[in-house]
């Protein structure tokens, strides 16, 4: 499903006879970079005003993470990156191949199906000073469990006190709550304190540009001079990897972000997508309540984003596949985006059966 | 809110030098002279010195827009129709190795991305092997192998005395290399020299490579662009494949379809058996996934549409012949201008015998600097000029600059 505003932007680009396909600079499309930084950090961000942000267009989230990781492996004094347990399956490999060592910090608590906040604080406290810490900006993948703002503030204070370097992965800005600003709050909190961080940004989900591979890596630095040097070194990472990034997706994004009517249209479509998922969550929760399915299912509506960590075990998952033809990963994660009002009752039946028949 | 303490963690990060090739365009843009000429990067320009999108590409994009296709993730290995079209184009659609399922093809990020994936594969599965690269070669080759941590050494290639191929040196160096080395060969239109082996020389190279159990590794960035014929430009690759050798081929559509910015190419590995190709493909995927997950759709769909439609394919071939033809014309005019203006009797015929976008002028570093500083002509410091950025109108000016730099600067 392609967003209407994306189709329109694409049409404008393809019908523009003066458009060319010359190599982009190594750092990518300049407009796209500036607009992406503004989107995630806020147009009035002091870091942007002070020219302290180095932004390079990369191949969606994965590419941004990989380029950031390679940069850190070369130029940062600490080679360890802490990643939440669990996390997106590709994270450990991206960082390991980039030359970093991946360690994990506690994150998900199966007992509450929520955040193991104590465990998180303990593990980050015992990390060596200066270590890199991967943070999901919002809509944690795969659990859907996010810290509250108060918890984020505590995390921020702890990290800054230990000089831990934040590396944010933002794949769902606007898609999680429906609000672009709300979904960027965690990141902006860290930027506001004047400190440094890395930010891997993806437009795969929030603009539905999955296959176009559009994203950006931003590094917020201590000064404008340093940002210039950092950018020059990012180019040395990129050039021997793929020379320069692909034009098409970035042009679509830039077209939309710079036109206020298209931007507004996008925010409406985004909110509709987010609302639909929130509605699916509510429908599923209510369906389980009506069936009086044993257990506390409130995590379905507390968790946020595309995925829900149901808490179902692998036997229950297998049962649901065999008896109800419902497919999910064996860790009990379901994609809410794949649900509709029509299919929710069937899923609720399946969960109910699995939970009552198997333990 | 407590402010973060600390000086920057990146205080010690040094300023990197500009890219020797891509940095030339940046310098060119900054030059305000009317006389300036950009002969740096290998991007095709029309006779009006304007970038151009191929008509057939515009057609394909309009068609794609009409079809209204989705933008879902491609598989890690890329767009299937694109992969098939690419293998067919490179090897010939009726090549037995394709029918036998012995070709592993992964859509990758143009030539650079294909080389990098192959380099990562070599590092992981052939950790003791080194890559032999020509002296000189494309500036980015060394960076790619360095970053992938694959050791390399050079084989003699360019002979400045003859401004031609040092074939004996090339053979000797390839022969002397440890068994099982990877030999990086330019399929056609060698970059930066424009000097290609003859068919007989290719046969001799295949003999030596076979004898030493080396792995041929082709970089094919100019198929169709060098001679104007897709098949002719692929003959070196096909020669090796016909011998039954296993071959790596990094391939790009940047120049021949003018898709520079869309980053579209492929890494192809021709293997001894289909189950080998399956295993190789699976491991290339494992290397691509933590690099960028899956490749970009747009360029792949353009290629698949153009190559898959007989009318568009025919139109493409015509446009490609025109581009190659324009460059041949420019070579002729430059040669004529040089011979007419240069009184020294120097032999400039290498301009005509070199092939492809580039000419290796033989100018050294200070002489190349003179081209830029005095004449506002931008080129890479190894003496390479991109004829794709030259037109008939500027040939005389260029000839003056070359003659001045060659004779008056040391």
XYZ file of C-alpha atoms in Angstrom:
769
model
C 0.000 0.000 0.000
C 1.581 3.240 -1.163
C 0.606 6.501 0.545
C -1.339 8.914 -1.654
C 1.063 11.705 -0.931
C 3.969 9.464 -1.947
C 2.314 8.673 -5.270
C 1.775 12.365 -5.889
C 5.353 13.231 -5.064
C 6.555 10.471 -7.354
C 4.348 11.690 -10.159
C 5.734 15.201 -9.813
C 9.276 13.901 -9.952
C 8.783 11.628 -12.938
C 6.874 14.232 -14.908
C 9.580 16.829 -14.344
C 11.468 16.850 -17.632
C 14.489 18.664 -16.241
C 15.183 16.020 -13.615
C 18.544 14.214 -13.876
C 20.066 11.059 -12.412
C 23.564 12.317 -11.717
C 25.451 10.777 -8.819
C 24.403 12.251 -5.514
C 27.245 13.471 -3.299
C 28.620 10.746 -1.033
C 26.578 12.232 1.803
C 23.384 12.087 -0.269
C 20.694 14.624 -1.174
C 21.392 17.832 0.763
C 17.765 18.931 1.106
C 16.775 15.497 2.291
C 19.478 15.569 4.955
C 18.509 18.968 6.335
C 14.812 18.130 6.340
C 15.405 14.766 7.999
C 17.412 16.339 10.796
C 14.653 18.892 11.343
C 12.029 16.171 11.378
C 13.620 14.150 14.133
C 15.294 16.877 16.188
C 12.695 19.625 15.685
C 13.218 22.672 13.439
C 14.119 24.823 16.439
C 16.633 22.357 17.836
C 19.663 24.190 19.189
C 21.914 21.468 17.807
C 20.685 22.294 14.296
C 20.803 26.062 14.820
C 24.387 25.720 16.013
C 25.372 23.533 13.010
C 26.419 20.735 15.308
C 24.608 17.998 13.393
C 26.313 15.952 10.684
C 23.628 14.176 8.621
C 24.272 11.680 5.827
C 21.661 9.920 3.696
C 21.945 6.133 4.100
C 20.210 2.931 3.058
C 17.203 3.081 5.391
C 17.620 2.115 9.044
C 20.004 -0.763 8.440
C 22.400 1.306 6.369
C 22.352 4.167 8.873
C 23.132 1.793 11.732
C 25.935 0.124 9.767
C 27.600 3.379 8.717
C 27.292 4.728 12.271
C 28.740 1.520 13.680
C 31.690 1.557 11.287
C 32.379 5.190 12.139
C 32.396 4.433 15.855
C 34.612 1.377 15.395
C 37.183 3.621 13.740
C 36.959 6.826 15.716
C 35.438 6.141 19.108
C 37.467 4.933 22.065
C 34.900 2.386 23.257
C 34.062 -0.588 21.040
C 31.220 -2.048 23.072
C 27.605 -1.399 22.184
C 24.821 -2.355 24.570
C 21.633 -3.494 22.890
C 18.294 -4.196 24.573
C 17.197 -7.762 25.245
C 15.325 -8.536 23.026
C 15.886 -6.359 19.986
C 15.413 -6.453 16.224
C 17.099 -9.620 14.944
C 19.482 -7.802 12.621
C 20.950 -5.410 15.213
C 23.700 -7.670 16.624
C 24.998 -8.638 13.181
C 25.015 -5.076 11.898
C 27.180 -3.907 14.780
C 29.430 -6.960 14.866
C 30.239 -6.685 11.171
C 30.813 -2.954 11.692
C 33.592 -3.856 14.123
C 31.871 -3.368 17.480
C 31.242 -5.886 20.251
C 27.592 -6.306 21.147
C 26.473 -6.849 24.728
C 22.918 -6.806 25.980
C 21.052 -4.943 28.673
C 17.868 -6.179 30.281
C 14.756 -4.683 28.736
C 11.675 -6.882 28.508
C 10.131 -8.432 31.579
C 8.081 -11.516 30.608
C 6.380 -11.533 34.005
C 4.781 -8.128 33.481
C 5.046 -8.088 29.691
C 6.435 -4.653 30.253
C 9.722 -2.894 30.852
C 12.297 -4.388 33.250
C 13.276 -0.904 34.311
C 15.325 -1.942 37.325
C 17.271 -4.432 35.240
C 17.846 -1.801 32.561
C 19.215 0.711 35.057
C 21.415 -1.874 36.725
C 22.890 -3.090 33.465
C 23.598 0.394 32.139
C 25.095 1.369 35.503
C 27.560 -1.446 35.282
C 28.546 -0.675 31.693
C 32.050 0.738 31.253
C 32.198 4.513 31.047
C 31.812 5.725 27.483
C 30.146 2.568 26.190
C 27.664 2.946 23.340
C 24.020 2.235 24.100
C 21.422 1.414 21.447
C 18.031 2.918 22.230
C 14.795 2.422 20.300
C 13.371 5.941 20.034
C 9.783 4.676 20.172
C 7.754 1.544 19.432
C 10.428 -0.880 20.549
C 10.854 -3.709 18.117
C 9.849 -6.515 18.842
C 8.146 -5.900 22.187
C 6.223 -2.646 21.652
C 7.245 -1.721 25.199
C 8.533 1.843 25.582
C 9.828 3.662 28.666
C 7.587 6.460 30.000
C 8.893 10.004 29.755
C 9.883 9.889 33.422
C 11.783 6.690 32.803
C 13.477 8.222 29.761
C 14.612 11.132 31.934
C 16.149 8.722 34.413
C 17.852 6.833 31.619
C 19.186 10.092 30.241
C 20.616 11.185 33.581
C 22.251 7.837 34.184
C 23.744 7.747 30.711
C 25.122 11.249 30.876
C 26.594 10.623 34.321
C 28.514 7.673 32.922
C 29.297 9.321 29.588
C 27.489 6.490 27.812
C 26.992 7.354 24.143
C 23.382 7.116 22.948
C 22.754 5.562 19.534
C 19.060 5.962 18.708
C 17.218 3.805 16.201
C 14.110 5.648 14.992
C 12.090 3.499 12.617
C 8.575 4.530 13.606
C 8.440 8.302 14.072
C 4.808 9.304 13.679
C 3.742 5.732 13.164
C 3.719 4.815 16.849
C 1.486 7.425 18.519
C 0.306 9.195 15.362
C 2.286 12.308 16.316
C 5.710 13.026 14.810
C 6.712 15.244 17.724
C 5.503 12.901 20.415
C 7.416 9.983 18.907
C 10.609 12.064 18.877
C 10.421 13.175 22.495
C 12.934 10.680 23.837
C 15.527 11.775 21.289
C 14.897 15.473 21.773
C 15.304 15.089 25.497
C 18.853 13.887 24.960
C 19.664 16.602 22.411
C 18.298 19.308 24.745
C 20.926 18.575 27.360
C 23.656 19.584 24.904
C 25.184 16.129 24.723
C 26.265 14.038 21.750
C 24.403 11.160 20.185
C 23.916 9.129 17.029
C 20.546 8.777 15.301
C 19.598 6.210 12.675
C 16.398 7.293 10.962
C 14.235 5.253 8.588
C 11.362 6.235 6.293
C 10.474 2.628 5.492
C 7.368 2.506 7.644
C 6.259 6.063 8.267
C 6.356 6.938 4.563
C 5.771 3.385 3.365
C 8.967 3.618 1.334
C 10.206 0.179 2.403
C 11.859 -0.968 -0.801
C 13.298 2.419 -1.742
C 15.717 2.169 1.199
C 15.562 5.721 2.513
C 17.087 6.758 5.766
C 19.608 9.053 7.397
C 22.338 8.900 9.965
C 22.769 12.014 12.095
C 25.557 12.569 14.557
C 24.998 15.364 17.042
C 28.447 16.680 17.940
C 29.908 18.985 20.543
C 30.682 21.755 18.072
C 30.219 22.823 14.443
C 33.922 22.231 13.692
C 33.699 18.699 14.934
C 30.535 18.072 12.926
C 32.399 19.040 9.752
C 35.246 16.649 10.523
C 32.849 13.876 11.482
C 31.012 14.300 8.184
C 34.261 14.049 6.262
C 35.044 10.766 7.998
C 31.563 9.388 7.350
C 32.291 9.892 3.657
C 35.328 7.634 3.972
C 33.101 4.898 5.379
C 30.475 5.269 2.671
C 32.595 5.615 -0.458
C 34.126 2.082 -0.289
C 30.763 0.578 0.645
C 28.480 1.861 -2.126
C 29.933 5.254 -3.190
C 26.764 7.336 -2.817
C 23.134 6.622 -1.910
C 20.108 6.033 -4.183
C 18.207 9.073 -5.361
C 14.602 8.074 -5.854
C 13.315 7.522 -2.330
C 15.179 10.488 -0.901
C 13.720 12.750 -3.602
C 10.221 11.606 -2.678
C 10.843 12.360 0.993
C 12.378 15.771 0.305
C 9.487 16.684 -1.999
C 6.955 15.895 0.711
C 8.806 17.408 3.652
C 9.489 20.734 1.956
C 5.927 21.328 0.743
C 3.649 22.304 3.619
C 0.465 21.011 1.964
C 2.069 17.657 1.212
C 3.611 17.551 4.663
C 0.176 18.078 6.221
C -1.324 15.436 3.991
C 1.385 13.065 5.092
C 0.754 13.698 8.788
C -2.925 12.903 8.245
C -2.167 9.633 6.434
C 0.375 8.782 9.124
C -2.095 9.436 11.909
C -4.667 7.284 10.123
C -2.168 4.408 9.930
C -1.252 4.767 13.591
C -4.892 5.065 14.643
C -5.764 1.947 12.724
C -3.181 -0.029 14.617
C -4.266 1.443 17.936
C -7.811 0.464 17.035
C -6.719 -3.105 16.271
C -5.095 -3.254 19.681
C -8.288 -2.111 21.366
C -10.402 -4.528 19.349
C -8.179 -7.474 20.215
C -8.088 -6.529 23.880
C -11.873 -6.230 23.985
C -12.356 -9.495 22.129
C -10.266 -11.330 24.731
C -12.150 -9.619 27.536
C -15.494 -10.712 26.072
C -14.258 -14.281 25.802
C -13.002 -14.035 29.383
C -9.685 -15.389 28.247
C -7.647 -16.070 31.394
C -4.748 -13.729 32.103
C -4.030 -10.024 32.026
C -4.067 -8.818 28.422
C -3.687 -5.118 29.106
C -0.202 -5.189 27.642
C -1.869 -5.357 24.239
C -3.106 -1.813 24.654
C -0.109 -0.587 26.630
C 2.430 -1.676 24.044
C 2.922 0.620 21.093
C 3.752 0.355 17.430
C 3.503 -2.378 14.844
C 4.283 -5.314 17.069
C 2.834 -6.886 20.166
C 4.699 -9.310 22.370
C 1.733 -11.425 23.354
C 3.466 -13.460 26.046
C 2.390 -16.675 24.331
C 4.972 -19.438 24.562
C 6.320 -21.422 21.619
C 3.944 -24.367 22.232
C 0.977 -22.036 22.161
C 2.336 -20.379 19.037
C 2.707 -23.755 17.316
C -0.801 -24.732 18.358
C -2.228 -21.550 16.864
C -0.405 -22.184 13.629
C -1.584 -25.793 13.362
C -5.167 -25.387 14.506
C -6.001 -21.838 13.479
C -3.514 -21.106 10.659
C -2.211 -18.080 12.458
C 1.407 -17.287 11.751
C 3.648 -15.456 14.158
C 7.257 -15.665 15.281
C 7.930 -18.266 17.967
C 8.648 -15.573 20.545
C 4.960 -14.742 20.485
C 5.307 -11.515 18.539
C 2.399 -10.538 16.314
C 2.248 -7.805 13.752
C -0.749 -5.584 14.421
C -0.429 -4.107 10.944
C -1.519 -7.466 9.543
C -4.832 -7.452 11.437
C -8.223 -6.139 10.410
C -11.641 -5.901 12.107
C -12.623 -8.962 10.167
C -9.715 -11.088 11.375
C -9.557 -9.980 15.013
C -12.306 -12.396 16.207
C -10.458 -15.363 14.697
C -7.238 -14.337 16.373
C -9.008 -13.893 19.700
C -10.536 -17.357 19.361
C -7.109 -18.793 18.655
C -5.455 -17.091 21.600
C -8.280 -18.160 23.857
C -7.977 -21.769 22.739
C -4.199 -21.791 23.048
C -4.228 -20.320 26.526
C -6.982 -22.545 27.885
C -5.750 -25.775 26.292
C -2.006 -25.365 26.756
C -0.041 -23.820 29.576
C 17.600 20.016 33.237
C 21.187 19.004 33.988
C 23.417 19.732 31.031
C 25.608 16.989 29.717
C 29.177 17.549 30.799
C 32.232 16.631 28.753
C 34.107 17.911 25.845
C 33.207 16.193 22.584
C 33.881 12.482 22.310
C 34.886 13.173 18.732
C 37.433 15.891 19.468
C 40.209 13.780 18.028
C 38.506 12.973 14.720
C 40.709 14.347 11.948
C 39.463 16.072 8.821
C 39.444 13.568 5.955
C 40.795 14.602 2.550
C 38.257 14.995 -0.283
C 37.683 11.978 -2.524
C 40.186 12.125 -5.407
C 37.507 11.472 -8.003
C 34.249 12.771 -6.540
C 36.105 15.711 -4.977
C 36.950 16.981 -8.458
C 33.308 17.832 -9.153
C 33.114 19.758 -5.902
C 36.149 21.827 -6.895
C 34.698 22.342 -10.375
C 31.438 23.685 -8.953
C 33.359 26.226 -6.909
C 35.244 27.558 -9.954
C 33.729 30.760 -11.362
C 35.683 30.845 -14.637
C 33.731 30.745 -17.931
C 36.391 28.528 -19.424
C 36.003 25.760 -16.895
C 35.605 22.191 -18.087
C 34.795 19.158 -15.933
C 36.660 16.088 -17.150
C 36.695 14.485 -13.714
C 34.016 11.961 -12.963
C 32.873 9.456 -15.545
C 29.342 10.672 -16.070
C 28.109 11.015 -19.643
C 27.328 14.479 -20.984
C 25.547 15.421 -24.200
C 27.231 17.497 -26.867
C 25.793 20.484 -25.005
C 27.668 19.244 -21.922
C 24.440 18.582 -20.092
C 23.574 15.495 -18.106
C 20.828 13.490 -19.764
C 18.381 10.802 -18.747
C 17.997 8.183 -21.487
C 14.654 8.399 -23.299
C 14.074 4.739 -22.697
C 14.558 5.280 -18.953
C 11.978 8.069 -18.929
C 9.634 5.770 -20.778
C 10.147 2.979 -18.283
C 9.554 5.289 -15.332
C 6.293 6.580 -16.805
C 5.198 3.009 -17.388
C 6.050 2.080 -13.807
C 4.057 5.056 -12.544
C 1.050 3.995 -14.606
C 1.252 0.443 -13.316
C 1.211 1.850 -9.790
C 3.356 -0.866 -8.280
C 3.963 -1.182 -4.575
C 7.107 -0.329 -2.669
C 7.423 -3.459 -0.567
C 10.833 -4.703 0.495
C 12.667 -6.658 -2.159
C 14.169 -9.954 -1.016
C 17.761 -9.643 0.195
C 19.006 -10.852 -3.194
C 16.995 -8.186 -5.007
C 14.387 -8.120 -7.763
C 14.160 -11.518 -9.447
C 13.335 -10.197 -12.920
C 16.243 -7.801 -12.669
C 18.642 -10.567 -11.625
C 17.567 -12.750 -14.491
C 17.832 -9.910 -17.023
C 21.289 -9.038 -15.742
C 22.694 -12.553 -15.960
C 21.202 -12.884 -19.448
C 22.711 -9.595 -20.561
C 26.134 -10.392 -19.200
C 26.460 -13.993 -20.335
C 23.997 -14.225 -23.200
C 20.494 -15.563 -22.522
C 21.267 -18.952 -24.101
C 24.516 -19.446 -22.198
C 24.628 -23.030 -20.891
C 25.773 -21.889 -17.450
C 22.519 -20.001 -17.000
C 20.422 -22.939 -18.143
C 22.347 -25.176 -15.759
C 21.568 -22.871 -12.834
C 25.238 -22.228 -12.117
C 24.994 -18.448 -11.795
C 24.423 -16.761 -8.434
C 23.257 -13.179 -9.031
C 22.492 -10.636 -6.315
C 21.212 -7.173 -7.080
C 23.632 -4.776 -5.361
C 24.423 -1.108 -5.010
C 25.910 -0.551 -8.436
C 29.525 -1.461 -9.126
C 30.876 -0.322 -5.771
C 28.312 -2.283 -3.803
C 28.887 -5.404 -5.889
C 32.649 -5.192 -5.397
C 32.201 -4.634 -1.683
C 29.923 -7.666 -1.257
C 32.366 -9.813 -3.185
C 35.240 -8.459 -1.094
C 33.372 -9.299 2.120
C 32.774 -12.808 0.765
C 36.461 -13.226 -0.099
C 37.489 -12.025 3.355
C 35.223 -14.556 5.029
C 35.719 -17.629 2.837
C 39.169 -17.068 1.354
C 40.922 -15.396 4.262
C 44.393 -16.277 2.987
C 43.825 -15.051 -0.539
C 44.789 -11.727 -1.963
C 43.371 -9.712 -4.820
C 45.603 -8.646 -7.696
C 44.665 -5.265 -9.106
C 45.998 -3.486 -12.166
C 48.465 -0.636 -11.885
C 46.761 1.794 -12.259
C 43.130 1.004 -11.512
C 39.947 2.840 -10.521
C 40.760 4.903 -7.441
C 38.127 3.311 -5.234
C 39.208 -0.329 -5.727
C 41.923 -0.126 -3.090
C 39.584 1.537 -0.594
C 37.027 -1.220 -1.062
C 39.488 -4.021 -0.410
C 41.108 -2.126 2.461
C 37.790 -1.580 4.212
C 36.841 -5.207 3.620
C 40.249 -6.199 5.000
C 41.268 -8.111 1.920
C 44.983 -7.841 1.094
C 45.880 -6.748 -2.419
C 48.894 -6.295 -4.608
C 49.349 -4.796 -8.057
C 50.124 -6.332 -11.419
C 51.803 -4.256 -14.073
C 49.338 -2.907 -16.607
C 50.015 0.518 -18.033
C 53.258 1.120 -19.888
C 53.981 4.853 -19.983
C 56.636 4.383 -22.655
C 54.213 2.964 -25.197
C 51.099 4.493 -23.611
C 49.762 0.997 -24.022
C 49.464 -2.325 -22.244
C 52.501 -3.843 -20.550
C 51.252 -7.285 -21.411
C 54.427 -9.176 -20.528
C 54.592 -7.470 -17.171
C 50.931 -8.246 -16.579
C 51.360 -11.929 -17.369
C 54.543 -12.213 -15.324
C 52.991 -10.638 -12.242
C 49.845 -12.747 -12.442
C 51.940 -15.854 -12.923
C 54.163 -15.004 -9.957
C 51.257 -14.507 -7.565
C 50.413 -17.227 -5.045
C 48.062 -19.895 -6.373
C 44.414 -19.113 -5.809
C 44.715 -15.335 -5.938
C 41.775 -13.280 -7.139
C 42.631 -11.378 -10.300
C 40.623 -8.188 -10.727
C 40.130 -7.565 -14.425
C 38.249 -4.763 -16.162
C 35.839 -6.447 -18.573
C 36.169 -3.653 -21.109
C 37.113 0.048 -21.246
C 39.741 -0.143 -18.527
C 39.420 2.651 -16.014
C 41.488 4.906 -15.952
C 43.628 4.021 -18.975
C 41.099 3.056 -21.672
C 43.554 0.341 -22.723
C 42.092 -3.153 -23.118
C 43.775 -6.473 -23.895
C 43.162 -7.838 -27.405
C 41.141 -11.053 -27.794
C 44.384 -13.017 -28.163
C 45.748 -11.450 -25.018
C 42.552 -12.346 -23.155
C 43.062 -15.970 -24.200
C 46.619 -15.926 -22.892
C 45.412 -14.366 -19.631
C 42.810 -17.089 -19.261
C 45.550 -19.701 -19.787
C 47.699 -18.277 -17.004
C 44.796 -17.778 -14.630
C 43.624 -21.301 -15.202
C 47.107 -22.707 -14.753
C 47.628 -20.925 -11.442
C 44.105 -21.760 -10.227
C 43.469 -18.056 -9.747
C 39.921 -16.752 -9.534
C 39.015 -14.287 -12.290
C 37.110 -11.314 -10.875
C 35.677 -8.989 -13.504
C 34.576 -5.421 -12.965
C 32.086 -4.662 -15.741
C 31.006 -1.032 -15.583
C 30.811 -0.226 -19.295
C 29.048 -3.071 -21.058
C 27.698 -1.638 -24.299
C 29.285 1.696 -23.630
C 32.790 0.821 -24.749
C 32.315 -0.410 -28.304
C 28.598 0.315 -28.577
C 27.812 -3.414 -28.607
C 26.608 -5.211 -25.493
C 27.813 -8.595 -26.701
C 31.202 -7.438 -27.868
C 31.880 -5.704 -24.578
C 31.050 -8.885 -22.663
C 33.299 -11.116 -24.751
C 36.152 -11.164 -22.232
C 33.855 -12.410 -19.468
C 32.204 -14.959 -21.752
C 35.599 -16.267 -22.843
C 36.506 -17.170 -19.282
C 33.098 -18.661 -18.567
C 33.276 -20.762 -21.711
C 36.496 -22.299 -20.416
C 34.514 -23.716 -17.498
C 36.201 -21.471 -14.968
C 34.435 -20.128 -11.910
C 34.205 -16.363 -12.246
C 33.137 -13.353 -10.155
C 31.581 -10.436 -12.029
C 30.694 -7.065 -10.477
C 28.382 -5.276 -12.853
C 26.860 -1.785 -13.013
C 24.128 0.026 -14.971
C 25.349 3.463 -13.927
C 26.825 4.405 -17.289
C 25.197 2.231 -19.894
C 21.657 3.035 -18.719
C 22.618 6.400 -17.212
C 21.217 5.248 -13.871
C 24.116 6.649 -11.845
C 22.146 7.890 -8.874
C 19.828 4.908 -8.616
C 22.705 2.629 -7.572
C 21.873 -0.395 -9.627
C 24.156 -3.285 -10.396
C 24.793 -6.873 -9.453
C 27.373 -9.265 -8.155
C 27.388 -12.455 -10.226
C 29.274 -15.614 -9.359
C 29.475 -18.291 -12.031
C 30.015 -21.554 -10.170
C 30.929 -25.101 -11.079
C 27.548 -26.549 -10.149
C 24.042 -25.342 -9.263
C 24.303 -26.418 -5.645
C 27.505 -24.400 -5.346
C 25.706 -21.348 -6.753
C 22.948 -21.849 -4.170
C 25.424 -21.951 -1.310
C 27.379 -18.957 -2.573
C 24.177 -16.968 -3.001
C 23.048 -17.822 0.516
C 26.309 -16.511 1.971
C 26.292 -13.345 -0.102
C 22.828 -12.704 1.328
C 24.214 -13.116 4.831
C 26.716 -10.378 4.067
C 24.199 -8.034 2.449
C 21.656 -8.212 5.266
C 23.799 -6.485 7.932
C 24.945 -3.912 5.379
C 21.642 -2.606 4.016
C 19.064 -5.443 4.455
C 17.738 -5.413 0.878
C 18.522 -3.304 -2.196
C 16.560 -0.307 -3.583
C 13.712 -1.097 -5.996
C 13.570 1.825 -8.362
C 16.623 1.241 -10.524
C 16.015 -2.498 -10.613
C 12.522 -2.045 -11.983
C 13.733 0.373 -14.627
C 16.313 -2.160 -15.824
C 13.851 -5.050 -15.764
C 11.324 -3.037 -17.776
C 13.840 -1.906 -20.371
C 15.602 -5.228 -20.846
C 12.392 -7.227 -20.679
C 10.583 -5.329 -23.431
C 11.928 -5.951 -26.951
C 10.993 -2.464 -28.214
C 12.564 -0.677 -25.271
C 15.572 -2.959 -25.404
C 16.075 -2.004 -29.045
C 15.708 1.680 -28.214
C 18.239 1.277 -25.446
C 20.766 -0.254 -27.783
C 20.351 2.672 -30.156
C 20.811 5.276 -27.428
C 23.862 3.426 -26.173
C 25.380 3.366 -29.656
C 24.776 7.093 -29.890
C 26.569 7.723 -26.612
C 29.505 5.535 -27.554
C 29.521 7.172 -30.987
C 29.674 10.684 -29.584
C 32.693 9.738 -27.527
C 34.434 8.245 -30.548
C 33.804 11.503 -32.444
C 35.231 13.538 -29.624
C 38.318 11.322 -29.512
C 38.855 11.893 -33.213
C 38.497 15.657 -32.908
C 40.820 15.810 -29.923
C 43.398 13.734 -31.734
C 43.112 15.937 -34.822
C 43.481 19.092 -32.723
C 46.499 17.758 -30.881
C 48.340 16.582 -33.994
C 47.619 19.842 -35.755
C 48.712 22.106 -32.939
C 51.626 20.154 -31.480
C 54.842 20.838 -33.335
C 56.954 18.377 -31.351
C 56.016 15.312 -33.350
C 54.714 13.481 -30.259
C 52.506 10.539 -31.113
C 48.974 11.272 -29.869
C 47.380 8.234 -31.480
C 46.773 6.631 -28.093
C 43.749 8.932 -27.885
C 42.212 6.925 -30.744
C 43.269 3.481 -29.610
C 42.071 3.870 -26.032
C 38.475 2.843 -25.513
C 35.584 3.962 -23.362
C 34.886 7.090 -21.388
C 38.406 7.816 -20.281
C 41.736 8.707 -21.734
C 44.971 8.335 -19.877
C 46.834 11.340 -21.137
C 50.204 10.512 -19.626
C 50.189 13.846 -17.789
C 51.815 13.643 -14.379
C 50.697 15.275 -11.170
C 52.187 18.762 -11.620
C 51.056 18.744 -15.239
C 47.497 17.769 -14.201
C 47.584 20.537 -11.612
C 48.545 22.960 -14.372
C 45.522 21.842 -16.374
C 43.335 22.910 -13.462
C 45.185 25.904 -12.087
C 45.988 27.593 -15.396
C 43.344 26.255 -17.746
C 40.386 25.539 -15.390
C 40.208 21.991 -16.667
C 39.241 19.546 -13.955
C 40.564 16.010 -14.099
C 41.906 13.424 -11.720
C 45.542 13.816 -10.730
C 46.590 10.527 -12.288
C 46.274 12.160 -15.700
C 42.859 10.707 -16.499
C 40.349 12.757 -18.472
C 36.733 11.817 -18.976
C 35.855 12.213 -22.645
C 32.219 11.874 -21.652
C 32.530 15.425 -20.319
C 34.039 16.801 -23.525
C 32.362 18.095 -26.671
C 33.608 18.949 -30.152
C 33.539 22.687 -29.431
C 36.000 22.377 -26.536
C 38.508 20.048 -28.194
C 40.812 22.772 -29.393
C 40.933 24.473 -25.995
C 41.669 21.138 -24.383
C 44.380 20.401 -26.918
C 46.048 23.737 -26.161
C 45.954 22.968 -22.442
C 47.377 19.466 -22.843
C 50.189 20.634 -25.098
C 51.066 23.457 -22.707
C 50.997 21.188 -19.652
C 52.941 18.431 -21.320
C 55.740 20.540 -22.742
C 56.019 23.444 -20.298
C 55.513 21.846 -16.896
C 57.595 19.282 -15.094
